[in-house]
Coordinates of C-alpha atoms in Angstrom, one line a residue:
M240 CA 136.5 105.2 75.5
Q241 CA 133.5 107.3 76.3
T242 CA 134.3 110.9 77.1
T243 CA 131.0 112.3 78.3
M244 CA 128.4 111.5 80.9
K245 CA 125.2 109.8 79.8
L246 CA 122.8 110.4 82.7
S247 CA 120.0 108.8 80.6
T248 CA 121.8 105.5 81.4
F249 CA 121.7 106.0 85.2
R250 CA 119.8 103.3 87.1
A251 CA 118.7 104.1 90.7
D252 CA 118.4 100.4 91.5
N253 CA 122.1 99.5 91.2
F254 CA 122.3 99.0 95.0
D255 CA 120.5 96.9 97.7
K256 CA 117.8 99.1 99.2
G257 CA 117.2 96.5 101.8
A258 CA 113.4 96.5 101.3
G259 CA 110.7 96.1 98.7
S260 CA 109.0 98.9 96.8
L261 CA 105.9 98.8 99.0
K262 CA 107.9 99.3 102.2
I263 CA 109.9 102.1 100.7
I264 CA 106.8 103.9 99.5
V265 CA 105.0 103.5 102.8
W266 CA 108.1 104.7 104.7
F267 CA 108.3 107.7 102.3
F268 CA 104.8 108.9 103.5
I269 CA 105.3 108.0 107.2
N270 CA 108.6 109.9 107.1
A271 CA 107.2 112.9 105.4
L272 CA 104.0 113.1 107.4
I273 CA 105.1 112.1 110.9
V274 CA 108.8 111.5 111.5
K275 CA 110.3 114.4 109.5
A276 CA 107.3 116.7 109.9
S277 CA 108.0 120.0 111.6
W278 CA 104.5 120.0 113.2
N279 CA 105.3 116.8 115.2
P280 CA 107.3 117.5 118.5
F281 CA 106.5 114.1 119.9
M282 CA 109.7 112.1 119.9
G283 CA 108.0 108.9 121.1
I284 CA 105.9 108.7 117.9
K285 CA 108.9 109.2 115.7
I286 CA 110.9 106.5 117.5
F287 CA 107.9 104.1 117.3
F288 CA 107.8 104.5 113.5
L289 CA 111.5 104.3 113.1
K290 CA 111.5 101.0 115.1
L291 CA 108.5 99.7 113.2
F292 CA 110.4 100.1 110.0
G293 CA 113.4 98.3 111.3
A294 CA 115.7 100.9 112.9
K295 CA 117.5 99.5 116.0
I296 CA 117.4 102.3 118.6
G297 CA 118.6 102.3 122.2
S298 CA 117.1 104.4 125.0
G299 CA 117.2 108.1 125.4
L300 CA 117.1 109.2 121.7
V301 CA 116.4 112.9 121.2
I302 CA 115.1 113.5 117.7
K303 CA 114.3 117.0 116.8
N304 CA 112.0 118.2 114.0
N305 CA 112.8 117.9 110.3
V306 CA 115.2 115.0 110.7
N307 CA 115.3 113.0 107.5
I308 CA 116.2 109.3 107.5
K309 CA 116.3 107.6 104.1
F310 CA 116.0 103.9 105.1
P311 CA 115.4 103.2 108.8
W312 CA 116.1 99.5 108.3
K313 CA 119.7 100.5 107.6
L314 CA 120.1 102.4 110.8
E315 CA 121.4 101.5 114.3
I316 CA 121.4 104.0 117.1
G317 CA 122.8 103.5 120.6
N318 CA 121.8 105.1 123.9
D319 CA 121.5 108.8 124.6
V320 CA 121.9 110.1 121.0
W321 CA 120.8 113.5 119.9
L322 CA 119.7 114.2 116.3
G323 CA 119.4 117.9 115.7
E324 CA 117.0 119.9 113.6
N325 CA 117.3 119.3 109.8
C326 CA 120.0 116.6 110.1
W327 CA 119.9 114.1 107.2
I328 CA 120.9 110.5 107.5
D329 CA 121.1 109.6 103.8
N330 CA 121.7 106.0 104.4
L331 CA 121.8 104.2 101.1
D332 CA 124.2 102.0 103.1
F333 CA 124.3 101.2 106.8
V334 CA 124.8 103.8 109.4
T335 CA 125.8 102.8 112.9
I336 CA 125.7 105.4 115.7
G337 CA 127.2 104.6 119.1
N338 CA 126.2 105.9 122.6
D339 CA 126.3 109.5 123.7
V340 CA 126.6 110.9 120.2
C341 CA 125.4 114.3 119.1
I342 CA 124.6 114.9 115.4
S343 CA 123.9 118.7 115.3
Q344 CA 121.5 120.6 113.2
D345 CA 121.8 120.5 109.4
A346 CA 124.5 117.8 109.6
L347 CA 124.6 115.2 106.7
L348 CA 125.6 111.6 107.0
L349 CA 126.1 110.7 103.4
T350 CA 126.6 107.0 102.7
G351 CA 126.3 107.3 98.9
N352 CA 127.9 109.1 96.1
H353 CA 128.2 108.7 92.4
D354 CA 131.0 107.1 90.5
Y355 CA 132.2 109.9 88.4
K356 CA 134.5 107.6 86.4
K357 CA 131.4 105.8 84.9
S358 CA 129.4 107.5 82.2
S359 CA 126.2 106.1 83.8
F360 CA 127.1 107.9 87.1
D361 CA 126.3 104.7 89.1
Y362 CA 125.9 104.9 92.9
K363 CA 129.0 104.1 94.9
N364 CA 127.9 103.5 98.5
A365 CA 129.7 102.7 101.8
P366 CA 128.6 102.5 105.4
I367 CA 129.3 105.1 108.1
I368 CA 130.3 104.1 111.7
I369 CA 130.1 106.7 114.4
K370 CA 131.5 105.5 117.7
D371 CA 130.7 106.5 121.3
G372 CA 131.0 110.1 122.4
V373 CA 131.3 111.6 118.9
W374 CA 130.0 115.1 118.1
I375 CA 129.2 115.9 114.5
G376 CA 128.9 119.8 114.4
A377 CA 126.2 121.8 112.7
K378 CA 126.2 121.8 108.9
S379 CA 129.0 119.2 108.7
V380 CA 129.2 116.3 106.3
V381 CA 130.4 112.7 107.0
C382 CA 131.2 111.1 103.6
P383 CA 130.7 107.5 102.6
G384 CA 132.9 104.8 104.3
I385 CA 134.0 107.0 107.1
I386 CA 134.6 105.8 110.7
C387 CA 134.5 108.4 113.5
L388 CA 136.3 106.9 116.4
E389 CA 135.5 107.5 120.1
N390 CA 135.0 111.1 121.3
A391 CA 136.1 112.6 117.9
I392 CA 134.6 116.0 117.0
L393 CA 133.9 117.2 113.5
T394 CA 133.5 121.0 113.9
V395 CA 130.9 123.2 112.4
N396 CA 130.7 123.2 108.6
S397 CA 133.5 120.6 108.1
V398 CA 133.7 117.6 105.8
A399 CA 135.0 114.3 107.0
T400 CA 136.7 112.5 104.0
K401 CA 138.9 110.2 106.1
E402 CA 138.7 108.4 109.4
L403 CA 138.5 110.6 112.5
E404 CA 140.9 109.4 115.2
K405 CA 139.9 108.8 118.8
N406 CA 139.7 112.1 120.7
G407 CA 140.6 114.1 117.6
I408 CA 139.1 117.5 116.8
Y409 CA 138.7 118.0 113.1
Q410 CA 138.0 121.1 111.1
G411 CA 137.7 122.3 107.5
N412 CA 137.0 120.9 104.0
P413 CA 138.5 118.4 103.9
A414 CA 138.6 118.2 107.7
I415 CA 142.1 118.0 109.2
K416 CA 143.0 117.3 112.8
I417 CA 143.6 120.5 114.7
R418 CA 144.0 119.2 118.3
E419 CA 143.1 116.6 120.8
R420 CA 139.9 116.6 122.8
N421 CA 140.3 116.5 126.6
I422 CA 137.2 115.6 128.5
T423 CA 136.9 116.6 132.2
L424 CA 134.5 115.2 134.6

């Protein structure tokens, strides 16, 4: 039994990237120069390139500056979604975002992690599903494999490590349910 990590044995290709090397490299530059770029306030151009690279995007997307998306071909976004400044969709696996969802500034959707039980520290990835009406607060983290059910809220600087129930408001690290969300018209 090995008792130490051997990062020299790590392989970054132990998961399906969903695209070939050329597409990944071209996306890296398009993302850095146009989509993520702080100089570019034009959402239409960002959306165009995300769709060109395979993202499925509904109408009404608001995408602020410095939003980082790892692999757009592993992203589905519904209608009327807001992506705040500096949010990061680190989608080594699929991310599905429903309608009327707000992902606030500096939030992190993290579909991948490392398997700490393996000396090679292999990736251990799982999809994230965010249902309609969810609000992911600023500086919050949604961990791999999490489902956020309808109208759930993950409050500022919280970490979702388990499913968020419908209409639940979650806070802390790890996030726990603190009350129900009541929406008025």
